[in-house]
Coordinates of C-alpha atoms in Angstrom, one line a residue:
P1 CA -64.6 -85.8 26.0
K2 CA -61.2 -87.0 24.7
Q3 CA -60.8 -84.2 22.3
W4 CA -61.3 -81.6 25.0
E5 CA -58.3 -79.9 26.7
I6 CA -57.8 -78.8 30.3
K7 CA -56.6 -75.2 30.4
K8 CA -56.1 -72.6 33.2
I9 CA -58.1 -69.4 32.9
K10 CA -55.0 -67.3 33.0
Y11 CA -53.6 -69.0 29.8
I12 CA -56.7 -68.5 27.7
S13 CA -57.4 -64.9 28.7
T14 CA -55.7 -61.7 29.7
V15 CA -56.7 -60.8 33.3
E16 CA -56.7 -57.3 34.8
N17 CA -57.0 -57.5 38.6
S18 CA -58.6 -54.2 39.2
G19 CA -60.3 -51.3 37.4
A20 CA -60.6 -47.6 38.1
F21 CA -63.1 -45.1 39.4
G22 CA -61.8 -41.9 37.8
L23 CA -62.4 -38.3 38.9
E24 CA -65.4 -36.2 39.3
P25 CA -67.2 -35.5 35.9
G26 CA -65.6 -32.9 33.8
E27 CA -62.2 -33.1 35.6
A28 CA -60.6 -35.2 32.8
E29 CA -61.0 -35.7 29.0
F30 CA -63.8 -38.3 28.9
D31 CA -66.9 -38.7 31.1
L32 CA -67.9 -42.4 31.0
P33 CA -70.2 -44.7 33.0
V34 CA -68.3 -46.9 35.5
C35 CA -69.6 -50.4 36.2
T36 CA -69.6 -51.3 39.9
T37 CA -70.9 -54.4 41.6
A38 CA -74.5 -53.0 41.9
Q39 CA -75.0 -52.6 38.1
I40 CA -74.4 -56.3 37.2
S41 CA -77.7 -58.3 37.5
T42 CA -77.8 -61.9 38.5
N43 CA -78.4 -62.9 34.9
S44 CA -75.2 -61.1 33.8
V45 CA -76.8 -58.0 32.3
F46 CA -75.3 -54.5 32.7
N47 CA -77.6 -51.8 34.0
V48 CA -75.8 -48.9 32.3
T49 CA -78.3 -46.2 33.2
K50 CA -77.7 -46.8 36.9
M51 CA -73.9 -46.5 36.6
P52 CA -72.1 -43.5 38.1
V53 CA -70.5 -41.2 35.5
R54 CA -66.8 -40.5 36.1
S55 CA -64.0 -38.7 34.3
F56 CA -61.0 -40.4 32.7
S57 CA -57.9 -39.4 30.8
S58 CA -57.3 -40.7 27.2
K59 CA -54.7 -43.2 28.6
E60 CA -57.1 -44.5 31.3
K61 CA -60.0 -44.8 28.8
K62 CA -57.8 -46.9 26.5
F63 CA -56.8 -49.2 29.3
Y64 CA -60.0 -49.6 31.4
L65 CA -62.6 -49.5 28.7
G66 CA -64.5 -52.7 28.1
R67 CA -64.3 -54.4 24.6
I68 CA -66.7 -56.7 23.0
G69 CA -66.3 -60.1 24.7
D70 CA -64.7 -58.7 27.9
I71 CA -66.0 -60.3 31.1
F72 CA -66.3 -58.1 34.2
V73 CA -66.3 -60.3 37.4
V74 CA -67.2 -59.1 40.9
K75 CA -64.3 -59.9 43.2
S76 CA -65.6 -58.4 46.4
S77 CA -68.9 -58.9 48.2
G78 CA -68.3 -56.6 51.2
S79 CA -70.7 -58.7 53.2
N80 CA -70.6 -62.3 54.4
T81 CA -74.4 -62.5 54.3
N82 CA -74.9 -61.4 50.7
I83 CA -72.2 -63.2 48.7
I84 CA -72.0 -61.8 45.2
S85 CA -68.4 -62.6 44.5
G86 CA -68.1 -64.2 41.0
K87 CA -71.2 -62.5 39.6
L88 CA -70.3 -61.3 36.1
G89 CA -71.4 -59.4 33.0
Q90 CA -70.1 -59.6 29.5
I91 CA -69.7 -56.8 27.0
K92 CA -71.9 -57.4 23.9
H93 CA -72.1 -55.6 20.5
D94 CA -74.9 -53.3 21.8
T95 CA -73.2 -52.5 25.2
P96 CA -72.4 -48.8 25.5
E97 CA -68.8 -47.7 26.4
I98 CA -68.3 -48.5 30.0
I99 CA -65.3 -48.7 32.4
F100 CA -64.8 -51.4 35.0
S101 CA -64.3 -50.3 38.6
N102 CA -61.8 -51.3 41.2
F103 CA -64.2 -53.8 42.8
L104 CA -64.2 -55.8 39.6
M105 CA -61.6 -57.7 37.6
R106 CA -61.6 -57.9 33.8
I107 CA -61.1 -61.2 31.9
R108 CA -60.4 -60.6 28.2
P109 CA -60.7 -64.0 26.4
K110 CA -58.0 -64.9 23.8
K111 CA -60.3 -65.4 20.9
D112 CA -57.9 -67.7 19.1
L113 CA -58.2 -70.1 22.0
V114 CA -61.7 -69.7 23.5
H115 CA -65.1 -68.4 22.3
P116 CA -65.8 -65.4 24.7
Q117 CA -69.4 -66.4 25.4
S118 CA -68.3 -70.0 26.1
L119 CA -65.9 -68.7 28.7
A120 CA -68.6 -66.5 30.2
Y121 CA -71.0 -69.4 30.5
F122 CA -68.3 -71.5 32.2
L123 CA -67.5 -68.8 34.7
S124 CA -71.2 -68.4 35.6
S125 CA -71.8 -72.1 35.8
E126 CA -72.6 -73.9 39.0
L127 CA -69.2 -75.5 38.9
T128 CA -67.5 -72.1 39.2
K129 CA -69.9 -71.0 41.8
Q130 CA -69.0 -74.0 44.0
R131 CA -65.3 -73.2 43.5
I132 CA -65.9 -69.7 44.7
K133 CA -67.8 -70.8 47.7
R134 CA -64.9 -73.1 48.7
M135 CA -62.5 -70.3 48.1
V136 CA -64.2 -67.8 50.3
A137 CA -65.4 -70.2 53.0
T138 CA -62.5 -69.4 55.4
T139 CA -62.3 -65.7 54.8
T140 CA -63.8 -62.9 57.0
Y141 CA -65.3 -61.3 53.9
P142 CA -66.1 -63.4 50.8
N143 CA -63.6 -61.8 48.5
I144 CA -62.2 -63.7 45.5
N145 CA -58.5 -64.7 45.6
V146 CA -57.8 -63.5 42.1
P147 CA -54.5 -65.5 41.5
K148 CA -56.3 -68.6 42.7
Y149 CA -59.3 -67.9 40.7
V150 CA -57.4 -67.4 37.4
D151 CA -55.3 -70.4 38.2
S152 CA -58.4 -72.6 38.1
T153 CA -58.8 -74.9 35.2
I154 CA -61.7 -75.3 32.7
S155 CA -62.5 -78.1 30.3
L156 CA -62.0 -76.6 26.8
P157 CA -63.6 -78.1 23.7
P158 CA -62.1 -77.6 20.2
L159 CA -62.6 -74.0 19.1
N160 CA -65.0 -75.0 16.3
E161 CA -67.3 -76.8 18.8
Q162 CA -67.5 -73.9 21.2
P163 CA -70.0 -71.9 19.2
I164 CA -72.2 -75.0 19.0
I165 CA -72.2 -75.4 22.7
T166 CA -72.8 -71.7 23.2
H167 CA -75.8 -71.8 20.9
F168 CA -77.3 -74.7 22.8
I169 CA -76.8 -72.9 26.1
L170 CA -78.4 -69.7 24.6
N171 CA -81.5 -71.8 23.6
V172 CA -81.7 -73.4 27.1
D173 CA -81.2 -70.0 28.7
S174 CA -83.8 -68.3 26.5
Y175 CA -86.4 -71.1 27.0
T176 CA -86.1 -71.3 30.8
T177 CA -85.9 -67.5 31.2
S178 CA -89.2 -67.1 29.3
L179 CA -90.9 -69.7 31.5
V180 CA -89.6 -68.1 34.7
E181 CA -90.7 -64.7 33.5
Q182 CA -94.2 -66.1 32.9
L183 CA -94.3 -67.7 36.4
E184 CA -93.0 -64.5 38.0
K185 CA -95.9 -62.6 36.3
Q186 CA -98.3 -65.0 37.8
V187 CA -96.8 -64.4 41.3
H188 CA -97.1 -60.6 40.7
L189 CA -100.7 -60.8 39.7
I190 CA -101.6 -63.0 42.6
K191 CA -100.0 -60.6 45.0
E192 CA -101.7 -57.6 43.3
K193 CA -105.1 -59.4 43.7
R194 CA -104.3 -60.2 47.4
S195 CA -103.5 -56.6 48.0
A196 CA -106.7 -55.4 46.4
L197 CA -108.7 -58.0 48.4
I198 CA -107.1 -56.8 51.7
T199 CA -107.7 -53.1 50.9
Q200 CA -111.3 -53.8 50.0
A201 CA -112.0 -55.8 53.2
V202 CA -110.3 -53.4 55.6
T203 CA -111.9 -50.3 54.1
K204 CA -115.3 -51.5 52.9
G205 CA -116.0 -54.5 55.1
L206 CA -117.5 -57.8 53.9
N207 CA -121.1 -56.7 53.4
P208 CA -121.5 -55.4 49.8
D209 CA -124.9 -53.9 50.6
V210 CA -124.0 -51.8 53.5
A211 CA -124.5 -48.0 53.3
M212 CA -121.3 -46.0 52.9
R213 CA -120.0 -42.6 53.9
D214 CA -116.9 -40.5 53.3
S215 CA -114.2 -41.2 55.9
G216 CA -112.7 -37.8 55.3
I217 CA -109.3 -39.4 54.7
D218 CA -108.1 -39.5 51.1
Y219 CA -106.3 -42.8 51.3
I220 CA -109.1 -44.5 53.1
G221 CA -112.0 -43.2 51.0
L222 CA -115.6 -44.5 51.6
I223 CA -116.2 -46.7 54.7
P224 CA -119.4 -48.3 56.0
E225 CA -121.5 -45.6 57.7
H226 CA -121.4 -47.2 61.1
W227 CA -117.5 -47.4 61.1
T228 CA -115.3 -44.6 62.5
V229 CA -111.7 -43.6 61.8
G230 CA -108.9 -42.9 64.3
Q231 CA -105.3 -42.0 64.5
I232 CA -102.9 -44.9 65.3
S233 CA -101.7 -43.1 68.4
K234 CA -105.2 -43.1 69.8
L235 CA -105.5 -46.8 69.4
F236 CA -102.0 -48.0 70.3
D237 CA -99.2 -47.2 72.6
I238 CA -96.2 -46.8 70.2
K239 CA -92.7 -47.8 71.2
A240 CA -89.4 -48.1 69.4
G241 CA -86.9 -50.9 69.9
G242 CA -83.7 -49.9 71.5
D243 CA -80.1 -51.3 71.6
L244 CA -79.4 -55.0 71.9
D245 CA -79.6 -56.2 75.5
R246 CA -76.4 -58.3 75.4
E247 CA -76.8 -59.5 79.0
H248 CA -79.8 -61.6 78.1
F249 CA -78.8 -62.3 74.4
S250 CA -78.0 -65.5 72.6
H251 CA -77.4 -66.3 69.0
K252 CA -79.1 -69.6 69.4
K253 CA -82.4 -70.6 70.9
D254 CA -82.2 -72.7 74.1
Q255 CA -84.2 -73.3 77.3
L256 CA -83.3 -69.9 78.7
H257 CA -83.1 -67.8 75.6
K258 CA -86.4 -68.8 73.9
F259 CA -87.9 -65.5 72.9
P260 CA -87.1 -64.1 69.5
I261 CA -85.5 -60.7 68.8
Y262 CA -86.8 -58.8 65.8
T263 CA -85.3 -56.0 63.9
N264 CA -86.4 -54.1 60.7
A265 CA -87.2 -56.7 58.1
T266 CA -90.0 -57.6 55.6
D267 CA -89.8 -61.2 56.6
E268 CA -91.8 -62.1 59.7
N269 CA -89.6 -65.1 60.3
S270 CA -86.4 -63.1 60.2
I271 CA -84.8 -63.3 63.6
Y272 CA -81.8 -61.4 64.9
G273 CA -81.2 -63.7 67.9
F274 CA -82.9 -64.8 71.1
T275 CA -83.4 -63.3 74.6
S276 CA -84.3 -64.5 78.0
K277 CA -86.0 -61.3 78.8
P278 CA -88.7 -60.2 76.3
K279 CA -89.9 -56.6 76.5
F280 CA -93.1 -57.0 74.5
N281 CA -96.1 -59.2 74.8
S282 CA -98.2 -61.2 72.3
N283 CA -101.1 -59.7 70.4
T284 CA -99.0 -56.7 69.2
I285 CA -97.8 -55.3 65.9
T286 CA -94.3 -54.5 64.8
V287 CA -93.8 -51.9 62.0
S288 CA -90.4 -51.5 60.2
G289 CA -88.9 -48.1 60.9
R290 CA -85.8 -48.4 58.7
G291 CA -85.3 -49.5 55.1
D292 CA -88.7 -50.6 53.7
V293 CA -90.6 -48.6 56.2
G294 CA -94.2 -49.3 57.2
Y295 CA -94.1 -53.0 56.8
A296 CA -96.4 -54.4 59.6
I297 CA -96.3 -57.9 61.1
Y298 CA -98.7 -59.3 63.7
R299 CA -96.9 -61.0 66.7
D300 CA -98.7 -63.7 68.6
H301 CA -95.9 -64.3 71.1
A302 CA -93.6 -62.5 73.5
Y303 CA -90.4 -61.0 72.0
D304 CA -87.9 -58.2 72.0
A305 CA -87.4 -55.5 69.3
I306 CA -84.2 -53.6 68.5
I307 CA -82.8 -51.0 66.1
R308 CA -85.8 -48.7 66.2
L309 CA -88.3 -51.3 65.1
L310 CA -91.7 -49.9 66.1
V311 CA -94.0 -51.8 68.4
L312 CA -97.8 -51.1 68.6
E313 CA -99.5 -52.2 71.8
P314 CA -103.3 -52.0 71.7
R315 CA -105.0 -49.8 74.3
K316 CA -108.2 -51.8 74.1
N317 CA -109.4 -55.2 72.9
Y318 CA -108.6 -54.4 69.3
N319 CA -108.0 -57.2 66.7
C320 CA -104.3 -56.6 65.9
M321 CA -104.5 -58.8 62.8
F322 CA -107.1 -56.4 61.3
F323 CA -105.0 -53.3 62.0
K324 CA -101.8 -54.9 60.8
S325 CA -103.5 -55.3 57.4
C326 CA -104.7 -51.7 57.5
I327 CA -101.1 -50.4 58.1
S328 CA -99.5 -52.6 55.5
E329 CA -102.0 -52.1 52.7
I330 CA -103.7 -48.7 52.9
I331 CA -101.0 -46.4 54.3
D332 CA -98.2 -45.4 52.0
F333 CA -95.4 -43.8 54.1
K334 CA -93.3 -43.0 51.1
V335 CA -95.4 -40.9 48.8
G336 CA -94.8 -37.5 47.2
S337 CA -92.6 -34.9 48.8
S338 CA -93.1 -36.5 52.2
A339 CA -91.2 -39.6 51.3
I340 CA -89.2 -40.9 54.2
N341 CA -86.5 -43.6 54.6
Q342 CA -87.2 -44.0 58.3
L343 CA -90.3 -44.0 60.5
S344 CA -90.4 -42.9 64.1
T345 CA -93.0 -43.2 66.8
T346 CA -93.9 -39.5 66.2
Q347 CA -94.2 -39.9 62.4
I348 CA -96.5 -42.9 62.5
S349 CA -98.7 -41.5 65.2
P350 CA -101.0 -39.1 63.2
Y351 CA -101.9 -41.6 60.4
Y352 CA -105.6 -42.7 60.4
V353 CA -107.0 -46.2 60.1
P354 CA -110.6 -47.3 59.8
I355 CA -112.2 -48.7 62.9
P356 CA -115.1 -51.2 62.5
P357 CA -116.9 -52.7 65.6
T358 CA -114.9 -55.4 67.3
D359 CA -117.0 -58.2 66.0
E360 CA -116.4 -57.0 62.4
Q361 CA -112.7 -56.6 63.1
N362 CA -112.6 -60.3 64.1
E363 CA -114.7 -61.4 61.1
I364 CA -112.6 -59.5 58.6
A365 CA -109.3 -60.8 60.2
E366 CA -110.5 -64.4 60.0
F367 CA -111.7 -64.0 56.4
L368 CA -108.4 -62.5 55.3
S369 CA -106.4 -65.1 57.2
K370 CA -108.0 -67.9 55.2
K371 CA -107.7 -66.0 51.9
I372 CA -104.1 -65.0 52.5
N373 CA -103.1 -68.6 53.5
L374 CA -104.6 -69.9 50.3
T375 CA -102.7 -67.2 48.3
L376 CA -99.4 -68.0 50.1
Q377 CA -99.9 -71.7 49.2
N378 CA -100.4 -70.8 45.5
V379 CA -97.4 -68.4 45.5
K380 CA -95.2 -71.1 47.2
K381 CA -96.1 -73.7 44.5
I382 CA -95.2 -71.3 41.7
E383 CA -91.9 -70.3 43.4
E384 CA -91.0 -73.9 43.8
Q385 CA -91.6 -74.3 40.0
I386 CA -89.2 -71.4 39.5
I387 CA -86.6 -73.0 41.7
T388 CA -86.9 -76.2 39.8
L389 CA -86.6 -74.5 36.4
N390 CA -83.5 -72.6 37.5
E391 CA -82.0 -75.8 38.8
Y392 CA -82.7 -77.5 35.5
R393 CA -81.2 -74.6 33.6
N394 CA -78.0 -74.7 35.8
A395 CA -77.7 -78.5 35.5
L396 CA -78.0 -78.4 31.7
I397 CA -75.5 -75.5 31.4
S398 CA -73.0 -77.2 33.7
A399 CA -73.3 -80.5 31.8
A400 CA -72.8 -78.7 28.5
V401 CA -69.7 -76.7 29.5
T402 CA -68.1 -79.7 31.0
G403 CA -68.9 -82.1 28.1
K404 CA -71.2 -84.4 30.2
I405 CA -73.8 -84.1 27.4
D406 CA -73.0 -84.0 23.7
V407 CA -74.9 -81.1 22.1
R408 CA -73.4 -81.1 18.7
G409 CA -76.5 -82.7 17.2
Q410 CA -78.9 -80.4 19.0

C-alpha cells in the first residue's frame, strides 16, 4: 500500500544480541526463570514452568529481564535436521518475570514506531521464515546471522492501522487454532480406539464367546483358556544392532546398496542409509532400544540395524505381525520405579506375551492389518486438513502483514 513504509528491523526496535544464563540458584540476589530454546512453543507461547531457575544480580535482572512487548527470538538451532532458528515468543501482560538466555536474542519494539504484536506477527510470518531458510542454507549449523537478520526490512503500515491488522490476525489465529485443536482431538480419539482394539484382539482374541482364564501376568490379564503365555526370549532370538558397517554403507539407494539400515525411531519408514550386506532377514521385528523404548515394527524385508536397535528373530513359525502388536500395545517398558530410557536384549527378554495357536495368530494379524489400515487412512485425511488449515492461516497472516489484503473494514 502507498501509505506504508519500508523500515529495517534495527530502526524500529532495540536489539540485544544475546541473553544470560546466570549462576546456580541462591548465588546472587534474584532467582528467576531463564527462557531457553526449549521453552518456546511453535505457536509462540512460553512454557515458564519448564524453564530452569538461575540466579542474577540486580544489574543483570534490570538488563536481561523481559518487558511487555519484548520478543525473544531463537538464533541457534544446534542441529541441521531440526531447524528452530527464528522461532519466537512475546512477553504479554500475564507473562511472569523471565530472563532470556544466551541462545536467544531480544527484540524490543519502539512503540512510537511499531505495534509490538504487529512486529511479532511479521517476524513469525512465512515471509520471515523463508528469509531465515535462505540465510542458513549455506551454514554448517542453521544459526541466524543476527546483523543480517535485523538489517532485513519490513513493510510498515501507519501506526494507527497496525492494531487493526493485529486484531484481524488474532481473529484468524484464534479461529484456525480452534479448528486445528478439534481435528487434533479427533486424531487422538481415533488413535486411542485403535490402541484399545489392538489390546483387545491380542489378549482376548476375536471370539467374544470363548471361555477365559487368568494369564497370571498383570498387564495381560484374562486370555482365552486355550492360549498360553511365554517370555519373549523363549519365542525369539534377540540381537542388538551394532556400529555402522561403513565398508558396505551408502547414503543413497542403488543397485548394490539396496537394503535399508534402521536405527531407533518411531517411524517405520525412517531410514539411516543403505547397505549391500544385510545382517537380518525378513519376517522379523525391530524394537527401539533408545529414546522412545519398546516401539516395535514388523520388517518384511532384509535389512541392517545399528545403534543398539533390537531385532527379534522368531524361533518357530510365529506370526511376527501379531507379536509386534503385543509388544507395542500391552507392554509398558517405562512404568513406575522401573522406568528406563534404554532397552537391552537382557531387559526385554523376561517380558511375557500371550501365545494363541498359529492359525489364530494369523487370523488376528490379518484382522488388525485391515482395521489399522482403515484407521491410518482416516488419520491421514484429518492430518491433511490440519496442514491445509495451517497453510491457510499462514497465507492470510502473510498477506495481512504485507498489505496484500486490506483488513481495515474487517
